[in-house]
Coordinates of C-alpha atoms in Angstrom, one line a residue:
M213 CA -15.2 -1.8 37.9
T214 CA -16.6 2.2 37.9
E215 CA -18.8 3.2 35.1
D216 CA -15.7 5.2 34.1
D217 CA -13.7 2.0 33.6
R218 CA -16.4 0.2 31.4
L219 CA -16.9 3.2 29.1
E220 CA -13.1 3.2 28.7
R221 CA -13.1 -0.7 28.0
L222 CA -15.7 -0.3 25.7
V223 CA -14.0 2.4 23.9
N224 CA -10.9 0.7 23.9
G225 CA -12.7 -2.0 21.6
V226 CA -12.9 -0.2 18.6
L227 CA -9.4 1.3 18.7
W228 CA -6.5 0.2 16.5
P229 CA -3.1 1.8 17.2
G230 CA 0.5 1.6 16.0
F231 CA 3.3 2.0 18.5
L232 CA 7.2 2.4 18.6
G233 CA 9.9 0.1 18.4
D234 CA 9.8 -3.9 18.6
V235 CA 8.8 -4.9 22.0
L236 CA 5.4 -4.2 23.7
P237 CA 5.7 -1.0 25.3
A238 CA 3.9 -0.9 28.9
W239 CA 1.2 1.5 27.8
L240 CA 0.0 -0.7 25.0
A241 CA 0.3 -3.8 27.4
A242 CA -2.0 -1.9 29.8
A243 CA -4.7 -1.0 27.0
L244 CA -4.4 -4.6 25.6
T245 CA -5.2 -5.7 29.0
D246 CA -8.2 -3.3 29.3
G247 CA -9.7 -4.6 26.1
L248 CA -8.0 -2.8 23.2
A249 CA -8.9 -4.1 19.9
G250 CA -5.2 -5.0 18.8
V251 CA -2.5 -3.1 17.2
V252 CA -1.3 -2.2 13.8
Y253 CA 2.5 -3.3 12.6
F254 CA 4.5 -1.0 10.4
A255 CA 8.1 -1.5 9.8
Q256 CA 9.3 0.0 12.6
N257 CA 8.1 -2.8 14.6
L258 CA 9.9 -5.5 12.7
D259 CA 13.3 -5.4 13.6
G260 CA 13.3 -8.2 16.5
D261 CA 11.8 -11.5 16.8
T262 CA 8.3 -10.5 15.5
A263 CA 6.8 -14.0 16.0
A264 CA 7.8 -13.7 19.9
L265 CA 6.2 -9.9 19.9
S266 CA 3.0 -11.5 18.4
A267 CA 2.8 -14.1 21.0
E268 CA 3.6 -11.7 24.0
I269 CA 0.5 -9.4 22.8
H270 CA -1.8 -12.7 22.2
R271 CA -1.0 -13.6 25.5
T272 CA -1.8 -10.2 27.1
A273 CA -4.6 -10.2 25.3
P274 CA -5.9 -13.3 23.2
H275 CA -8.8 -11.4 21.5
A276 CA -6.1 -8.8 20.0
L277 CA -6.0 -8.4 16.3
I278 CA -2.7 -7.6 14.7
G279 CA -2.6 -5.9 11.2
I280 CA -0.4 -5.3 9.1
D281 CA -0.2 -3.3 5.3
E282 CA 1.7 -6.4 3.3
E283 CA 0.4 -6.1 -0.1
G284 CA 3.6 -7.7 -1.9
G285 CA 5.1 -5.8 -5.1
S286 CA 6.0 -2.1 -3.9
V287 CA 4.4 -2.2 -0.4
T288 CA 6.0 -4.6 2.1
R289 CA 6.3 -4.3 6.1
I290 CA 7.8 -7.7 6.2
E291 CA 10.5 -7.3 3.7
T292 CA 11.1 -3.8 4.4
T293 CA 15.0 -4.0 4.5
T294 CA 15.2 -6.2 1.3
G295 CA 12.3 -5.7 -0.8
S296 CA 9.5 -7.8 -1.4
T297 CA 9.8 -11.1 -3.0
V298 CA 6.0 -11.2 -3.6
P299 CA 4.2 -10.2 -6.8
G300 CA 2.4 -7.3 -6.4
A301 CA -1.2 -6.1 -7.5
A302 CA 0.0 -4.6 -11.2
Q303 CA 1.9 -7.7 -12.0
L304 CA -0.8 -9.8 -11.2
G305 CA -3.3 -7.9 -13.3
A306 CA -0.8 -7.7 -16.0
L307 CA -0.6 -11.7 -16.1
D308 CA -4.4 -11.9 -15.1
D309 CA -4.1 -15.1 -14.2
L310 CA -6.3 -16.1 -11.0
D311 CA -4.7 -19.2 -10.0
A312 CA -1.7 -16.8 -9.6
T313 CA -3.5 -14.3 -7.6
R314 CA -5.0 -16.8 -5.3
A315 CA -1.7 -18.4 -5.0
T316 CA 0.2 -15.0 -4.5
A317 CA -2.6 -13.9 -1.5
Y318 CA -2.2 -17.1 -0.1
E319 CA 1.7 -16.9 0.3
I320 CA 1.3 -13.7 2.0
G321 CA -1.5 -14.9 4.3
R322 CA 0.9 -17.8 5.1
R323 CA 3.7 -15.2 5.7
V324 CA 1.5 -13.1 7.8
D325 CA 0.4 -16.0 9.9
R326 CA 4.1 -17.2 10.5
I327 CA 4.8 -13.9 12.5
G328 CA 1.7 -14.1 14.2
A329 CA -0.6 -11.5 13.0
D330 CA -4.2 -11.6 11.8
V331 CA -5.4 -9.3 9.7
V332 CA -4.2 -8.2 6.1
I333 CA -5.0 -4.5 5.5
G334 CA -5.5 -5.7 1.8
P335 CA -6.2 -6.5 -1.0
V336 CA -6.3 -3.3 -2.8
A337 CA -9.6 -3.0 -4.5
D338 CA -9.3 0.9 -5.9
V339 CA -9.6 0.9 -9.9
N340 CA -6.7 3.1 -10.9
T341 CA -8.4 5.2 -13.6
D342 CA -5.8 8.0 -13.1
P343 CA -2.1 7.7 -14.4
R344 CA -1.3 10.4 -12.3
N345 CA -2.3 8.8 -9.1
P346 CA 0.3 9.7 -6.5
V347 CA -0.6 6.8 -4.0
I348 CA -2.1 4.3 -5.9
G349 CA -0.8 3.0 -9.0
V350 CA 0.9 -0.2 -9.2
R351 CA -0.7 -1.0 -5.7
A352 CA -3.9 -1.6 -7.7
F353 CA -4.6 -4.8 -10.4
G354 CA -5.0 -2.1 -13.1
S355 CA -7.3 0.2 -14.6
D356 CA -10.4 -2.2 -15.9
T357 CA -13.0 -2.6 -13.5
A358 CA -14.3 -6.3 -14.3
L359 CA -10.5 -7.1 -14.2
V360 CA -10.0 -5.8 -10.7
S361 CA -13.4 -7.1 -9.4
R362 CA -12.2 -10.8 -10.2
H363 CA -8.7 -10.3 -8.9
V364 CA -9.7 -8.8 -5.8
A365 CA -12.5 -11.6 -5.1
A366 CA -9.5 -14.3 -6.0
Y367 CA -7.1 -12.2 -3.5
V368 CA -9.7 -12.6 -0.7
Q369 CA -9.8 -16.2 -1.2
G370 CA -6.3 -16.7 -1.2
L371 CA -5.9 -14.6 1.9
Q372 CA -8.6 -15.9 4.1
D373 CA -7.7 -19.7 3.0
A374 CA -4.4 -19.2 4.4
G375 CA -6.4 -18.3 7.7
V376 CA -6.0 -14.6 7.8
A377 CA -8.8 -12.1 7.7
G378 CA -8.6 -9.8 4.5
C379 CA -9.3 -6.0 4.5
A380 CA -10.3 -4.4 0.7
K381 CA -9.5 -0.9 0.6
H382 CA -9.7 2.1 -0.1
Y383 CA -13.7 2.1 -0.2
P384 CA -15.3 3.7 -2.6
G385 CA -12.5 3.8 -4.4
H386 CA -9.2 6.0 -4.3
G387 CA -8.0 5.4 -8.0
D388 CA -9.2 8.4 -9.7
T389 CA -7.6 10.8 -7.9
H390 CA -4.4 13.0 -8.2
T391 CA -3.7 13.7 -4.3
D392 CA -2.2 11.8 -1.8
S393 CA -4.8 11.8 1.4
H394 CA -1.4 11.2 3.7
H395 CA -0.7 14.9 2.6
D396 CA -4.1 16.5 1.5
L397 CA -7.9 15.6 1.3
P398 CA -8.6 14.2 -2.2
R399 CA -11.8 15.0 -4.0
L400 CA -13.4 12.6 -6.6
A401 CA -14.8 15.0 -9.5
L402 CA -17.3 12.0 -10.5
S403 CA -20.8 11.4 -10.5
Q404 CA -22.6 8.9 -8.2
D405 CA -23.3 6.9 -11.8
E406 CA -19.1 7.1 -12.2
I407 CA -18.5 5.8 -8.8
E408 CA -21.1 3.0 -9.2
A409 CA -20.4 1.6 -12.3
V410 CA -16.7 1.9 -12.4
H411 CA -15.2 2.1 -8.7
L412 CA -17.5 0.1 -6.4
P413 CA -17.7 -3.4 -8.3
P414 CA -14.5 -4.6 -7.0
F415 CA -15.7 -3.7 -3.1
A416 CA -18.9 -6.1 -4.3
A417 CA -16.6 -8.6 -5.2
A418 CA -14.8 -8.7 -2.3
A419 CA -17.8 -9.0 0.0
D420 CA -18.9 -11.8 -2.2
A421 CA -15.8 -13.5 -1.5
G422 CA -16.4 -13.1 2.2
V423 CA -14.0 -10.4 2.9
R424 CA -14.2 -9.6 6.5
A425 CA -13.2 -6.1 6.6
I426 CA -13.2 -3.0 4.0
M427 CA -11.2 0.0 4.8
T428 CA -12.5 3.5 3.8
A429 CA -10.8 6.2 2.1
H430 CA -10.0 9.7 3.2
I431 CA -11.4 11.2 0.1
T432 CA -14.5 13.3 -1.1
A433 CA -17.3 13.0 -3.8
P434 CA -19.9 15.8 -4.9
H435 CA -23.3 13.7 -4.0
W436 CA -22.0 12.9 -0.6
G437 CA -21.3 16.4 0.5
H438 CA -18.0 17.8 2.1
E439 CA -17.0 15.1 4.5
P440 CA -14.5 12.6 3.6
V441 CA -15.9 9.0 3.2
T442 CA -14.4 8.0 6.4
L443 CA -16.6 10.5 8.4
N444 CA -19.4 10.4 6.1
G445 CA -22.5 8.6 7.4
K446 CA -24.2 8.5 3.9
A447 CA -21.3 7.3 2.1
L448 CA -20.8 4.1 4.9
G449 CA -24.5 3.7 5.0
E450 CA -24.6 3.1 1.1
L451 CA -21.7 0.2 2.2
R452 CA -24.3 -1.0 4.6
E453 CA -27.1 -0.9 2.5
S454 CA -25.0 -2.8 -0.3
G455 CA -25.4 -6.1 2.2
F456 CA -21.6 -5.8 3.8
E457 CA -22.0 -7.3 7.2
G458 CA -18.5 -7.1 8.2
V459 CA -15.8 -4.8 9.7
I460 CA -15.7 -1.1 8.6
I461 CA -12.0 -0.1 9.0
T462 CA -11.1 3.5 8.8
D463 CA -7.9 4.3 7.1
A464 CA -5.4 5.9 9.3
L465 CA -6.7 8.8 11.2
D466 CA -3.4 10.4 11.7
M467 CA -3.0 11.3 7.9
A468 CA -3.2 14.8 7.2
A469 CA -6.6 14.6 5.4
I470 CA -7.7 14.1 9.0
R471 CA -5.2 15.2 11.7
E472 CA -4.8 18.4 9.8
T473 CA -8.4 19.0 9.6
V474 CA -10.8 17.5 12.3
G475 CA -7.9 16.0 14.2
I476 CA -7.3 12.6 15.4
G477 CA -10.1 13.0 18.0
G478 CA -12.7 14.7 16.0
G479 CA -11.7 12.2 13.4
A480 CA -12.4 9.1 15.8
V481 CA -15.6 10.5 17.0
Q482 CA -16.9 11.4 13.6
A483 CA -16.1 8.2 12.1
L484 CA -17.8 6.1 14.7
A485 CA -20.8 8.4 14.4
A486 CA -20.7 7.7 10.7
G487 CA -20.6 3.8 10.8
A488 CA -16.9 2.8 10.9
D489 CA -16.3 0.1 13.4
L490 CA -12.6 -0.4 13.9
L491 CA -10.5 3.1 14.3
C492 CA -6.8 2.7 12.6
I493 CA -4.7 5.4 14.3
G494 CA -1.8 5.3 12.1
N495 CA 1.7 4.8 12.2
P496 CA 3.5 7.4 14.9
T497 CA 6.6 8.1 13.1
N498 CA 4.7 9.8 10.4
P499 CA 5.5 12.9 11.8
G500 CA 9.0 12.6 10.8
A501 CA 11.1 15.0 12.7
A502 CA 8.2 16.2 14.8
M503 CA 7.8 13.1 16.4
L504 CA 7.5 12.9 20.0
A505 CA 9.3 10.4 22.2
D506 CA 5.3 9.1 23.2
Q507 CA 4.0 10.2 20.3
D508 CA 2.3 6.7 20.1
E509 CA 0.8 6.8 23.3
R510 CA 0.1 10.4 22.4
D511 CA -2.2 9.6 19.2
Y512 CA -4.0 6.4 21.1
L513 CA -5.4 8.9 24.0
A514 CA -6.3 11.4 21.6
A515 CA -8.4 8.8 20.0
R516 CA -10.0 7.3 22.9
D517 CA -10.2 10.2 25.0
A518 CA -12.4 12.0 22.4
I519 CA -14.4 9.2 22.0
V520 CA -15.2 8.9 26.0
A521 CA -16.2 12.5 26.0
A522 CA -18.6 12.6 23.3
V523 CA -20.3 9.0 25.0
R524 CA -20.4 11.0 28.3
S525 CA -21.8 14.1 26.5
G526 CA -24.3 12.3 24.4
A527 CA -22.8 13.5 21.3
L528 CA -22.0 10.0 20.1
P529 CA -24.7 7.3 21.3
R530 CA -23.1 4.3 23.4
E531 CA -24.9 2.2 21.3
R532 CA -22.7 2.6 18.2
V533 CA -19.8 1.9 20.3
Q534 CA -21.6 -1.1 21.3
D535 CA -22.1 -2.2 17.9
A536 CA -18.8 -1.3 16.5
A537 CA -17.0 -3.1 19.3
A538 CA -19.2 -6.2 18.7
R539 CA -18.3 -6.4 15.1
V540 CA -14.8 -6.1 15.9
A541 CA -15.0 -8.7 18.5
S542 CA -17.3 -11.0 15.9
M543 CA -14.4 -10.8 13.5
A544 CA -11.8 -11.6 16.0
D545 CA -13.3 -14.6 16.9
A546 CA -13.6 -15.8 13.3
V547 CA -9.8 -15.2 13.2
R548 CA -8.9 -17.3 16.8
S549 CA -10.8 -20.4 15.1
R550 CA -9.4 -20.2 11.7
T551 CA -8.2 -23.5 10.2
P552 CA -6.0 -22.8 6.9
A553 CA -6.5 -24.6 3.8
A554 CA -3.8 -26.9 2.4
D555 CA -0.6 -25.3 0.8
V556 CA -1.2 -23.7 -2.7
P557 CA 1.8 -23.9 -5.3
F558 CA 3.7 -21.0 -5.6
D559 CA 6.3 -19.7 -8.0
A560 CA 7.1 -16.3 -7.5
D561 CA 9.9 -15.9 -10.1
S562 CA 7.8 -17.7 -12.9
I563 CA 4.7 -15.5 -11.9
A564 CA 6.8 -12.2 -12.3
D565 CA 8.7 -13.5 -15.1
R566 CA 5.6 -14.0 -17.0
A567 CA 3.8 -10.6 -16.0
L568 CA 6.9 -8.4 -17.4
H569 CA 6.9 -6.9 -20.8
V570 CA 9.8 -6.1 -23.1
D571 CA 9.7 -3.1 -25.8
G572 CA 12.1 -2.9 -28.4
H573 CA 15.3 -4.5 -29.2
L574 CA 17.2 -5.9 -26.1
E575 CA 20.7 -6.7 -26.4
A576 CA 22.1 -9.0 -23.7
F577 CA 23.9 -7.6 -21.1
T578 CA 26.7 -9.5 -19.5
D579 CA 26.5 -10.9 -15.9
G580 CA 28.6 -8.0 -14.4
P581 CA 28.3 -4.8 -13.2
T582 CA 25.7 -2.4 -14.7
R583 CA 25.4 1.3 -14.6
V584 CA 21.8 2.4 -12.9
I585 CA 20.5 6.2 -13.6
D586 CA 17.8 6.2 -11.1
L587 CA 15.0 9.0 -12.0
R588 CA 12.4 7.9 -9.7
R589 CA 10.4 10.2 -7.7
P590 CA 11.3 10.3 -3.7
S591 CA 9.4 8.1 -1.7
S592 CA 5.7 8.6 -0.1
L593 CA 4.4 7.3 3.4
A594 CA 2.7 4.7 1.3
V595 CA 5.2 3.4 -1.1
D596 CA 8.8 3.6 -0.8
S597 CA 9.5 4.2 -4.6
S598 CA 13.0 5.0 -4.1
A599 CA 14.0 2.2 -1.9
S600 CA 17.7 1.0 -2.8
H601 CA 17.0 -2.4 -3.0
V602 CA 15.4 -2.4 -6.8
A603 CA 18.5 -0.8 -8.1
L604 CA 21.0 -2.5 -6.3
A605 CA 19.6 -5.5 -7.6
L606 CA 19.7 -4.1 -11.3
A607 CA 23.4 -2.7 -10.4
A608 CA 24.8 -6.1 -9.6
G609 CA 27.6 -3.8 -8.1
G610 CA 27.8 -1.2 -11.0
E611 CA 27.4 2.9 -10.2
I612 CA 24.3 3.6 -9.2
V613 CA 23.4 7.6 -10.1
R614 CA 20.7 9.0 -8.5
L615 CA 18.4 11.9 -10.0
D616 CA 15.6 13.6 -8.9
A617 CA 13.5 14.2 -12.2
A618 CA 11.5 17.3 -10.8
A619 CA 11.2 19.2 -7.3
T620 CA 8.4 18.0 -5.3
S621 CA 5.9 19.5 -3.2
H622 CA 3.4 16.9 -1.5
G623 CA 4.5 14.2 -3.1
E624 CA 3.3 15.9 -6.8
A625 CA 5.5 16.9 -9.3
S626 CA 5.7 20.9 -9.7
D627 CA 6.8 22.4 -13.2
A628 CA 10.7 22.5 -11.6
H629 CA 12.3 20.0 -14.6
I630 CA 16.0 19.4 -14.6
S631 CA 17.3 22.0 -17.2
A632 CA 18.5 20.6 -20.7
L633 CA 22.2 21.8 -19.8
E634 CA 22.1 19.6 -16.9
I635 CA 20.8 16.9 -18.9
D636 CA 23.5 17.5 -21.5
A637 CA 25.8 17.9 -19.1
L638 CA 25.1 14.2 -17.4
A639 CA 24.9 12.8 -20.9
A640 CA 28.3 13.8 -21.8
E641 CA 29.7 12.6 -18.4
L642 CA 27.9 9.2 -19.1
T643 CA 29.3 9.2 -22.3
A644 CA 32.8 9.8 -21.2
A645 CA 32.6 7.3 -19.2
D646 CA 31.8 4.7 -21.6
V647 CA 34.6 5.8 -24.0
A648 CA 37.2 5.4 -21.1
A649 CA 36.1 1.8 -20.2
S650 CA 37.3 -1.1 -22.4
E651 CA 34.0 -1.6 -23.5
P652 CA 30.4 0.4 -23.5
T653 CA 29.2 0.4 -19.9
Q654 CA 25.7 -1.1 -20.1
T655 CA 23.2 1.0 -18.3
V656 CA 19.9 1.0 -17.2
I657 CA 17.5 4.1 -16.8
L658 CA 15.2 3.0 -13.6
V659 CA 11.9 5.0 -13.8
D660 CA 8.4 4.7 -12.3
R661 CA 6.4 7.6 -13.4
I662 CA 6.9 8.3 -17.4
E663 CA 3.2 9.1 -18.4
E664 CA 3.2 12.0 -21.3
G665 CA 4.1 15.1 -19.5
A666 CA 5.8 13.8 -16.5
P667 CA 9.0 15.3 -15.5
Q668 CA 10.6 11.6 -15.6
R669 CA 9.6 11.3 -19.4
A670 CA 11.3 14.8 -20.1
L671 CA 14.6 13.7 -18.5
L672 CA 14.3 10.0 -19.8
D673 CA 14.1 11.6 -23.6
G674 CA 16.9 13.9 -22.9
I675 CA 19.1 11.4 -21.4
R676 CA 18.2 8.8 -24.2
T677 CA 19.3 11.2 -27.1
T678 CA 22.7 10.4 -26.2
L679 CA 22.6 6.8 -24.9
P680 CA 20.0 5.3 -27.1
H681 CA 21.0 1.9 -26.1
A682 CA 20.6 2.0 -22.4
V683 CA 17.4 0.1 -21.4
V684 CA 14.7 1.4 -19.5
V685 CA 13.4 -0.3 -16.5
N686 CA 10.1 0.6 -15.5
V687 CA 8.7 -0.1 -12.2
G688 CA 5.7 2.2 -12.4
L689 CA 2.4 2.1 -14.9
A690 CA 2.7 0.7 -18.3
A691 CA 3.5 3.6 -20.7
E692 CA 4.6 4.0 -24.1
I693 CA 8.4 3.9 -24.1
D694 CA 10.5 4.2 -27.5
G695 CA 13.5 2.2 -27.3
P696 CA 14.6 -0.8 -25.5
A697 CA 12.4 -1.0 -21.8
I698 CA 11.2 -4.0 -19.6
T699 CA 7.9 -2.9 -17.6
V700 CA 8.1 -4.7 -14.4
S701 CA 5.2 -2.8 -12.5
A702 CA 6.6 -3.1 -9.2
A703 CA 9.2 -1.7 -7.0
S704 CA 10.2 -4.9 -5.5
L705 CA 13.3 -7.3 -5.2
L706 CA 11.2 -10.0 -6.9
A707 CA 10.5 -7.5 -10.1
A708 CA 14.2 -6.2 -10.1
R709 CA 15.5 -9.9 -10.1
A710 CA 13.0 -10.6 -13.1
A711 CA 14.0 -7.8 -15.0
R712 CA 17.9 -8.5 -14.5
R713 CA 17.1 -12.2 -16.0
T714 CA 15.7 -10.6 -19.1
L715 CA 18.5 -8.3 -19.4
L716 CA 20.9 -11.4 -19.4
N717 CA 18.7 -13.3 -21.4
P718 CA 16.5 -11.2 -23.7
P719 CA 13.5 -12.7 -25.4
A720 CA 13.9 -13.2 -29.5
P721 CA 12.3 -10.2 -31.5
D722 CA 9.6 -12.3 -32.4
R723 CA 8.8 -14.0 -28.8
K724 CA 8.8 -10.8 -26.7
K725 CA 7.7 -11.5 -23.0
S726 CA 4.2 -9.9 -22.4

């Protein structure tokens, strides 16, 4: 083996790419044979026999770590086509039952283990203190630091009891941003004291619970300078100084916050230099229509070749790459030797039912078709909030009307609200349909972002003036809602079914679910 071969093999040990398709491509098999740290599964990889694919990856490279974003609630890879049947973080936070959180995490770990994956990229340890946050929201356990901390610890315990590695994200906390780092570089307008008091404790709780990895965020904070945390030696140095000895994993380097600034290659080199150990390259389908047929291999080579060049030139010390690769190998050894704990009792429906909240007085729906007016924002790269399975489960065969409450730019609402005339026209049309029917059509208004001033709130208020008995089903963060409403805190099949059960059998006025 030449010196060049040895260097490429070393660099492979810190790379974690995604790939296209649901079979092992030749370039990836070759890289795995040559020491690649592993792969990250995304939805497009899970259309075939995933357990067989994982087995092939592990036969090719027994050391390989297979990671997957499987959070439950609004974010799922395993159940992309149907919607998650596992509670999400906001549901668990609303319930505040640590046994339920541990059991949920164990179930996710069990499902991930069953398809042959090794690392769950979770829990979300962000404290969601900004209700405008377009990328975290219901993915977090809540807005209270102590609550988030205790549930993060319980979640880590549940995951790792199931025999998989957990990865708390997104250090130092993505909860106080109103920009999505998939599209831009968010900036925390917080002091060091605020970050340390509010946003770092959940990561300390994860570390204390033995979490094997922590994922960085592509965000900046004034006291750390202009570089995003993923590329920031001061920020990652503080994580090490706090006592965390596990693997520091970057958030995806193909996100715009990195790709559109320093590029995948530059980001890979700078992240390693800053103290990251395992570089998540990202989902090669993210460029959308601009994606090339070999986008996966191109992105991988961009990272690998840039690191190799930096080590050869002396810009990046070889010892830093060796240290990172050793940490990754140690985590792989720990996962390989895992022994899952005994099964944990788990009742997803019970958790979802107990976690939802009812406002106003609900009149029982009949068990038949329901019209759903879906006002939710378009899907994002992180969360498919417009996924059809939620509306389909609520509609039970009824009509689904899809409306965009505002024009969007980079995932954030602009001022282009649907006009009052359009609201009136819609309301008149819906009222006419009720009159034409033998009895009033039962209607659900599906929302996910109705904080004060949000475009959905204006449209919702307009529709409610004409259809006061329509029931709001909120799959987003809890907010003040006038009139009948059910907050389920997740855009998932599980949450939609819980809402449907409540529509058919509402609680008595003095015994509302909460």
